Short mmCIF file of C-alpha atoms and ligand atoms in Angstrom, two decimals:
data_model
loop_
_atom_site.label_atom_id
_atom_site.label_comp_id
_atom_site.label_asym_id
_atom_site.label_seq_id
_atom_site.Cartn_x
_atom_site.Cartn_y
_atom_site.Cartn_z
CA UNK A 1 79.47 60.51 159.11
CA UNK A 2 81.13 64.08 160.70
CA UNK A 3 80.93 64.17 164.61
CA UNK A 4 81.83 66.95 166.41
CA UNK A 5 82.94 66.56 170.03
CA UNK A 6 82.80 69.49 172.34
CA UNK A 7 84.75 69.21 175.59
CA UNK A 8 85.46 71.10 179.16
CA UNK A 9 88.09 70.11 181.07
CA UNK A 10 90.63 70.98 183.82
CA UNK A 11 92.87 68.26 184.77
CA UNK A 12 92.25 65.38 182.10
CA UNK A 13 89.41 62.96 182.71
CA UNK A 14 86.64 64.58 180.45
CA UNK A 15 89.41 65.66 177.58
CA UNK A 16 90.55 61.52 177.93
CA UNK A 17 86.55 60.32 177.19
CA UNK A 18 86.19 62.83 174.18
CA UNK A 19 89.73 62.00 172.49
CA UNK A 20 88.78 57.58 173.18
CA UNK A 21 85.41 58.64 171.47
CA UNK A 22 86.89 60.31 168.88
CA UNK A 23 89.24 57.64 167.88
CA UNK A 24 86.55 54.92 168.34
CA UNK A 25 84.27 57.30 165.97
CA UNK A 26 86.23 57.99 163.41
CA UNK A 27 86.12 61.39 161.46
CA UNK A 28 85.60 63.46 164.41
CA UNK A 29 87.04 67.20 165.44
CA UNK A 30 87.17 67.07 169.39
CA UNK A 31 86.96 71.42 170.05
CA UNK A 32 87.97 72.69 173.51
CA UNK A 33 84.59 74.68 174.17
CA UNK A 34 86.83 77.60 175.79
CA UNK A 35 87.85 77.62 172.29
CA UNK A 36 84.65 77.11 170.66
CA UNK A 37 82.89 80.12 172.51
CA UNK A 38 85.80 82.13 171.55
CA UNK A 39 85.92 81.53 167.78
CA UNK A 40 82.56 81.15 167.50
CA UNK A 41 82.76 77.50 166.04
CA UNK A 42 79.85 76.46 164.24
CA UNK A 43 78.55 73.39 164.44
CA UNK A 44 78.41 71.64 160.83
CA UNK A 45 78.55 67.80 162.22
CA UNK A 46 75.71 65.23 161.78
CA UNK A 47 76.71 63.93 165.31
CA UNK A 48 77.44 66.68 168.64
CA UNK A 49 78.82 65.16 171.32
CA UNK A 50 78.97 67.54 174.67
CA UNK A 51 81.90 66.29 177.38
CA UNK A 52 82.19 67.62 180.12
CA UNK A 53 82.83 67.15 184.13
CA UNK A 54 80.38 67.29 187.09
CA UNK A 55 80.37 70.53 189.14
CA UNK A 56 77.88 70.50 192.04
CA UNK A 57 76.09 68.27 191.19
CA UNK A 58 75.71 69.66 187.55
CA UNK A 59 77.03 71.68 184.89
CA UNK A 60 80.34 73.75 184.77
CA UNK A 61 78.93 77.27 184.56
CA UNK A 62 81.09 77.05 180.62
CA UNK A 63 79.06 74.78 179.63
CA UNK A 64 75.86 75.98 180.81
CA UNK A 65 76.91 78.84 178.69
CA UNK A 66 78.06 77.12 175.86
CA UNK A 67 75.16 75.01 175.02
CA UNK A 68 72.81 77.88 176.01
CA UNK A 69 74.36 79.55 172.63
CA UNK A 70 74.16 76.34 170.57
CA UNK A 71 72.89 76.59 167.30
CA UNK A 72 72.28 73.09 165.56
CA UNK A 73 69.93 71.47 163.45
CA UNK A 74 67.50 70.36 165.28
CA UNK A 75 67.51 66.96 163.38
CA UNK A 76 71.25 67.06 164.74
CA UNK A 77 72.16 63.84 166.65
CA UNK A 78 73.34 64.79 170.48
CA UNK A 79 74.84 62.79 172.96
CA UNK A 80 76.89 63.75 176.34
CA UNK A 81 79.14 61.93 178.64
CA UNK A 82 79.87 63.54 182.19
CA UNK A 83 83.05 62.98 184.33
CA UNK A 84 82.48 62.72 188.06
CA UNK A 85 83.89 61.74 191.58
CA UNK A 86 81.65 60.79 193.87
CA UNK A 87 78.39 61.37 192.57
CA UNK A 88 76.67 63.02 189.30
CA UNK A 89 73.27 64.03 190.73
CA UNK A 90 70.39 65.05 188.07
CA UNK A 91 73.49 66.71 185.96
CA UNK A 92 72.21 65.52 182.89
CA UNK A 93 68.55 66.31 183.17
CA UNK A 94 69.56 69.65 183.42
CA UNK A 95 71.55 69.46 180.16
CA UNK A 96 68.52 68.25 178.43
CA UNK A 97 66.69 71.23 179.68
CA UNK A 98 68.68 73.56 178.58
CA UNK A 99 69.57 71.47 175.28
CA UNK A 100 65.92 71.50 174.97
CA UNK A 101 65.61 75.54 174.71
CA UNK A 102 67.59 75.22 172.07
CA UNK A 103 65.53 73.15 170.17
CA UNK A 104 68.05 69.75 170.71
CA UNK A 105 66.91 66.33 172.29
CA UNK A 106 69.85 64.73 174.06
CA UNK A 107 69.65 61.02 172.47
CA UNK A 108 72.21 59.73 175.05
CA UNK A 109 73.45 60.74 178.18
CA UNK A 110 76.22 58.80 180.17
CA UNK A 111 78.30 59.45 183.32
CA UNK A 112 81.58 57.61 183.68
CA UNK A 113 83.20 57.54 187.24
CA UNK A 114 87.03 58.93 187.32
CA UNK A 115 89.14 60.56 189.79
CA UNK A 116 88.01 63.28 191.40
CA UNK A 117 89.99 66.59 191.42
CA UNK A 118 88.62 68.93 193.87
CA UNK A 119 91.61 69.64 195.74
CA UNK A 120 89.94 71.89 198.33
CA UNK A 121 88.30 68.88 199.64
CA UNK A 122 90.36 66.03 199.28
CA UNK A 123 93.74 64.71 197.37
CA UNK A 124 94.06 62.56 194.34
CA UNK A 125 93.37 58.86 194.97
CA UNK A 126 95.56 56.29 195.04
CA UNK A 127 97.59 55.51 191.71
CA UNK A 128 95.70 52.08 192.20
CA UNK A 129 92.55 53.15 192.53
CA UNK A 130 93.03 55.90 189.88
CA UNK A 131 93.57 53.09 187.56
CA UNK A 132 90.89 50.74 188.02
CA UNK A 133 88.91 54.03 187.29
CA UNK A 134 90.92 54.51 183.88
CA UNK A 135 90.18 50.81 183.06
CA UNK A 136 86.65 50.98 183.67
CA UNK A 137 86.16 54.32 181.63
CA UNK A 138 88.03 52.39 178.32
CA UNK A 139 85.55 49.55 178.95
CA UNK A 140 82.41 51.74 178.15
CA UNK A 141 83.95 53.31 175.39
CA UNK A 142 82.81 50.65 172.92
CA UNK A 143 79.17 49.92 173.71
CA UNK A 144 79.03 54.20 173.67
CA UNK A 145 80.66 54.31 170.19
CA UNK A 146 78.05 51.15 169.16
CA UNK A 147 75.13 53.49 169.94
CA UNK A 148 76.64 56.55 168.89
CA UNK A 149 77.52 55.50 165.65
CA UNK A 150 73.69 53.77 165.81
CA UNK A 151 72.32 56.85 166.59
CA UNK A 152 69.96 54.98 168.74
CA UNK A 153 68.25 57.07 171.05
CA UNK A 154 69.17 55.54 174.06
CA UNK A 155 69.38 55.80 177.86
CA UNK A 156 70.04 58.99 179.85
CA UNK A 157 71.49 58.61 183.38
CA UNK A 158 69.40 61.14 185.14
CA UNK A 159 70.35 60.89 188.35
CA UNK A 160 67.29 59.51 189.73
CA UNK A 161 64.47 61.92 191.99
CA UNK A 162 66.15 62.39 195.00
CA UNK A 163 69.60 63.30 192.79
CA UNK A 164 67.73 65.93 191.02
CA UNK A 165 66.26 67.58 193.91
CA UNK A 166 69.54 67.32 195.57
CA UNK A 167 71.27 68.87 192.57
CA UNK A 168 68.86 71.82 192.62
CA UNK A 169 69.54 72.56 195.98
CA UNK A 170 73.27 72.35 195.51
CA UNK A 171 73.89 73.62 192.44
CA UNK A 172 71.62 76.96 193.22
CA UNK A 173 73.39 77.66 196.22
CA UNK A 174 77.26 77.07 194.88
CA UNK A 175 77.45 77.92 191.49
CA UNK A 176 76.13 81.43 191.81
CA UNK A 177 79.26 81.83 193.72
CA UNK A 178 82.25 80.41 191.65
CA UNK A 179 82.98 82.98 189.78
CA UNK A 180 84.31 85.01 192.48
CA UNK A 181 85.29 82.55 194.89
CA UNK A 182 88.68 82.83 193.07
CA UNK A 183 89.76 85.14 195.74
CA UNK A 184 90.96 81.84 197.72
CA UNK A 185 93.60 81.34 195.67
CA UNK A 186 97.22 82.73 195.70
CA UNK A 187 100.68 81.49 194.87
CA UNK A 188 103.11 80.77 197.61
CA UNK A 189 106.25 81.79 198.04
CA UNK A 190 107.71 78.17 195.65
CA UNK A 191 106.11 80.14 192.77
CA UNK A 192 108.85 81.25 190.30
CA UNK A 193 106.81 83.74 188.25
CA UNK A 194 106.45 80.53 185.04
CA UNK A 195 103.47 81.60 183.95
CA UNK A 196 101.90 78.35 183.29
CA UNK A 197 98.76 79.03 185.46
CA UNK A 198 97.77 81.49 183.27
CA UNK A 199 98.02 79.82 180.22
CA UNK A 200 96.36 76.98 181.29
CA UNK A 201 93.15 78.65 182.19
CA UNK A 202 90.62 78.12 179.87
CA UNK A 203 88.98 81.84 180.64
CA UNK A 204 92.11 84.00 180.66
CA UNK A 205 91.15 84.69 184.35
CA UNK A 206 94.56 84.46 185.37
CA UNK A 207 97.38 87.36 184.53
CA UNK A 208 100.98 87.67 185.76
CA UNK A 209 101.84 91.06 187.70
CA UNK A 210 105.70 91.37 189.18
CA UNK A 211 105.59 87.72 188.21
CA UNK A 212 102.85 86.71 190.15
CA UNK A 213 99.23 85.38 189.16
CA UNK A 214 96.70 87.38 189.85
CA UNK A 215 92.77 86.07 189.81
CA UNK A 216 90.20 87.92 188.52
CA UNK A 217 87.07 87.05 189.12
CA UNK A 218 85.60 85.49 186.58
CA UNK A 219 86.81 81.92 187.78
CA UNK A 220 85.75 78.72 186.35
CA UNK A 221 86.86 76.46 189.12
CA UNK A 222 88.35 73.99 186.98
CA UNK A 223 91.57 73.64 188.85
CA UNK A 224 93.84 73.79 185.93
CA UNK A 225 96.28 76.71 187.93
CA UNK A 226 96.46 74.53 190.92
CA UNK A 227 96.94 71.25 189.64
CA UNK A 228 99.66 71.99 186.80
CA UNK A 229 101.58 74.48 188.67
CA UNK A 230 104.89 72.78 188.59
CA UNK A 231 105.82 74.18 191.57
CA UNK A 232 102.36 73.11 193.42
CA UNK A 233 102.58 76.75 194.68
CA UNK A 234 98.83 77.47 194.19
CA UNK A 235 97.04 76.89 197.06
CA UNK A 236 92.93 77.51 197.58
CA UNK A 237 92.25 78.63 201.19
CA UNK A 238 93.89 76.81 204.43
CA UNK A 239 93.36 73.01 203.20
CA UNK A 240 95.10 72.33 199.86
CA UNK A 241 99.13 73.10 201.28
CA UNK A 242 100.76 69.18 200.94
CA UNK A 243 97.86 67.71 199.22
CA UNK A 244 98.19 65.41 197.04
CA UNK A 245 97.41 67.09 193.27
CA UNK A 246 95.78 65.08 190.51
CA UNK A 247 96.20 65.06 187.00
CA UNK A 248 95.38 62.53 184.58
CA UNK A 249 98.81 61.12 183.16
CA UNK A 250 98.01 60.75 179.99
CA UNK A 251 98.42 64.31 179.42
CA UNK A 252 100.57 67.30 179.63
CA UNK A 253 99.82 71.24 180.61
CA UNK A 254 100.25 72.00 176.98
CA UNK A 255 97.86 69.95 176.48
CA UNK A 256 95.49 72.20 177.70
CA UNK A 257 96.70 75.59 176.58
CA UNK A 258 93.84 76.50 174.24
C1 FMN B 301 84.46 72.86 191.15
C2 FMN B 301 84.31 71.37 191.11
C3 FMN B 301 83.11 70.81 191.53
C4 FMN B 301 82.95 69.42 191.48
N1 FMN B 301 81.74 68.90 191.84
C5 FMN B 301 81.55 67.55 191.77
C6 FMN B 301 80.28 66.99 192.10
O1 FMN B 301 79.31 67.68 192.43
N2 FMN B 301 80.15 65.65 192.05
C7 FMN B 301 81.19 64.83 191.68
O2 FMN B 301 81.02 63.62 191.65
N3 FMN B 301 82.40 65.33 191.33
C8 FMN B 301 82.60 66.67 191.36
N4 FMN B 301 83.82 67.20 191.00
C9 FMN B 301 84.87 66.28 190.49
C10 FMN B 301 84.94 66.25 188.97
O3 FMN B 301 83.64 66.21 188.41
C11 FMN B 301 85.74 65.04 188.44
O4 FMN B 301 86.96 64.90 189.06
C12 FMN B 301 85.90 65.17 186.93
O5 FMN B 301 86.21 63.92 186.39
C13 FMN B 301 87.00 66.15 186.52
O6 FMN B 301 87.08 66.19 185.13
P1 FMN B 301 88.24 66.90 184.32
O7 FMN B 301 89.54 66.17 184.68
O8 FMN B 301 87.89 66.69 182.90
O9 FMN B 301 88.29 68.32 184.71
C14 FMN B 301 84.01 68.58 191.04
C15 FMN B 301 85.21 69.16 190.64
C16 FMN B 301 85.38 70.54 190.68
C17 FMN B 301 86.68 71.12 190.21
S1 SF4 B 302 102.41 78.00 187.42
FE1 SF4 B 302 102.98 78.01 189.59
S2 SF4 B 302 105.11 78.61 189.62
FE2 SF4 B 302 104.32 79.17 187.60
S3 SF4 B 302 103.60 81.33 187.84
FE3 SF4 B 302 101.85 80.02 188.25
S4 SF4 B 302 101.87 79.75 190.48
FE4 SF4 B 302 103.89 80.48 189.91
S1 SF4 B 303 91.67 80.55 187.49
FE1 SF4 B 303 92.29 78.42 187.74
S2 SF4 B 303 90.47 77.37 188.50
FE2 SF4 B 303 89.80 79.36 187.70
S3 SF4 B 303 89.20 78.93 185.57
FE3 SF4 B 303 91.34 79.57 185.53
S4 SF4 B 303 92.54 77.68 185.65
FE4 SF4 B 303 90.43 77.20 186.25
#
């Protein structure tokens, strides 16, 4: 049976779940949804699989968009696995909702724990620690795959009452304000005028001028620029400069050039 996998992802963890599920599946086309939206990519599988990371406490504003544009049988089997770092809040309760409006049920709903890249907060982990996370996220993969290929309609991790409240609250407040908040960014002077930031943005929101990147506005905060730069020359306000980046080393920047 066909499964299509739909990802989002900036620096490796989500894009790692979809291609294990994929290979565990069998007969499955794993679509970047940057390139989905663009193309307009129909979906034609039996099986839709959504992957994706946490942002605020739910999800990336991408695929908010994405799904809100989904059309799928509605006899279409759905399931979604979210990447987080710390905590996942009620972000898949609100991808039911809005799988709901378009006439989906979300049959299964997992979050799997990996490293968390939000450089304006904090550096990567520990290559220790990074792996125990990497081990743990291959030992899911096969009781997923079981129930996936089941097409049992099983458990969604909904982040519990308090965790949705909390996500409202958060998520209202930030995500409104991604988009723009772009204007923290800018290349220092290590930056050699590559151009690898901007073709590692999924949204084209990055373009070169005297061999510089320029941001414009219609930001995804996925992080890509900042943590592939070769040069770690992209910097998001005062607290990023010396961080520690992350990436997960399985993969390449061209890797994400969509
Ligand atoms: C803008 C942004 C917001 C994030 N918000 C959360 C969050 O609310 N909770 C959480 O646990 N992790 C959060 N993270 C961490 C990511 O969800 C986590 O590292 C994820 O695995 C990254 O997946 P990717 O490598 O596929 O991009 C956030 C990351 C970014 C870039
Ligand atoms: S990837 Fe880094 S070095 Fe290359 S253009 Fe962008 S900021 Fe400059
Ligand atoms: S500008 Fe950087 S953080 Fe924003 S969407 Fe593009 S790659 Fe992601």
């Amino acid at each position: 049976m066909k499964t299509q996998i739909f990802y989002f992802s900036g620096t490796g963890n989500s894009l790692r779940v979809a291609h294990d599920l994929a290979f565990a599946l069998g007969d499955t086309d794993v679509v970047a949804m940057s390139r989905a939206i663009r193309e307009k990519t129909p979906v034609v599988a039996e099986r839709l699989g959504l992957v994706f990371p946490v942002y605020m406490w739910g999800l990336p504003a991408i695929v908010d968009r994405f799904c809100r544009q989904l059309e799928a049988s509605s006899g279409t089997y759905c399931f979604a696995v979210t990447t987080y770092g710390g905590s996942a809040g009620g972000t898949l309760t609100q991808l039911q909702r809005v799988l709901k409006l378009r006439g989906l049920t979300l049959s299964l709903g997992r979050v799997i724990r990996m490293p968390g890249n939000y450089t304006p907060m904090y550096g990567a982990p520990a290559e220790s620690m990074q792996q125990k996370m990497f081990d743990a996220e291959k030992a899911v993969i096969p009781e997923l795959v079981r129930q996936i290929a089941g097409e049992k309609a099983g458990h969604v991790d909904g982040g519990g009452l308090v965790g949705r409240l909390l996500s409202k609250v958060v998520y209202r407040f930030g995500m409104p304000r991604i988009a723009a908040s772009d204007v923290k960014f800018r290349a220092d002077e290590k930056c050699d005028g590559c151009g690898l930031c901007a073709r590692v943005c999924p949204v084209e929101n990055i373009v070169l001028q005297d061999s510089r990147p320029m941001w414009r506005h219609r930001c995804e905060q996925c992080m890509a620029c900042l943590q592939w730069c070769p040069r770690e020359a992209i910097q998001f306000g005062a607290s990023t400069a010396g961080r520690k980046r992350y990436r997960h080393p399985d993969f390449k920047a061209r890797d994400f050039i969509t």
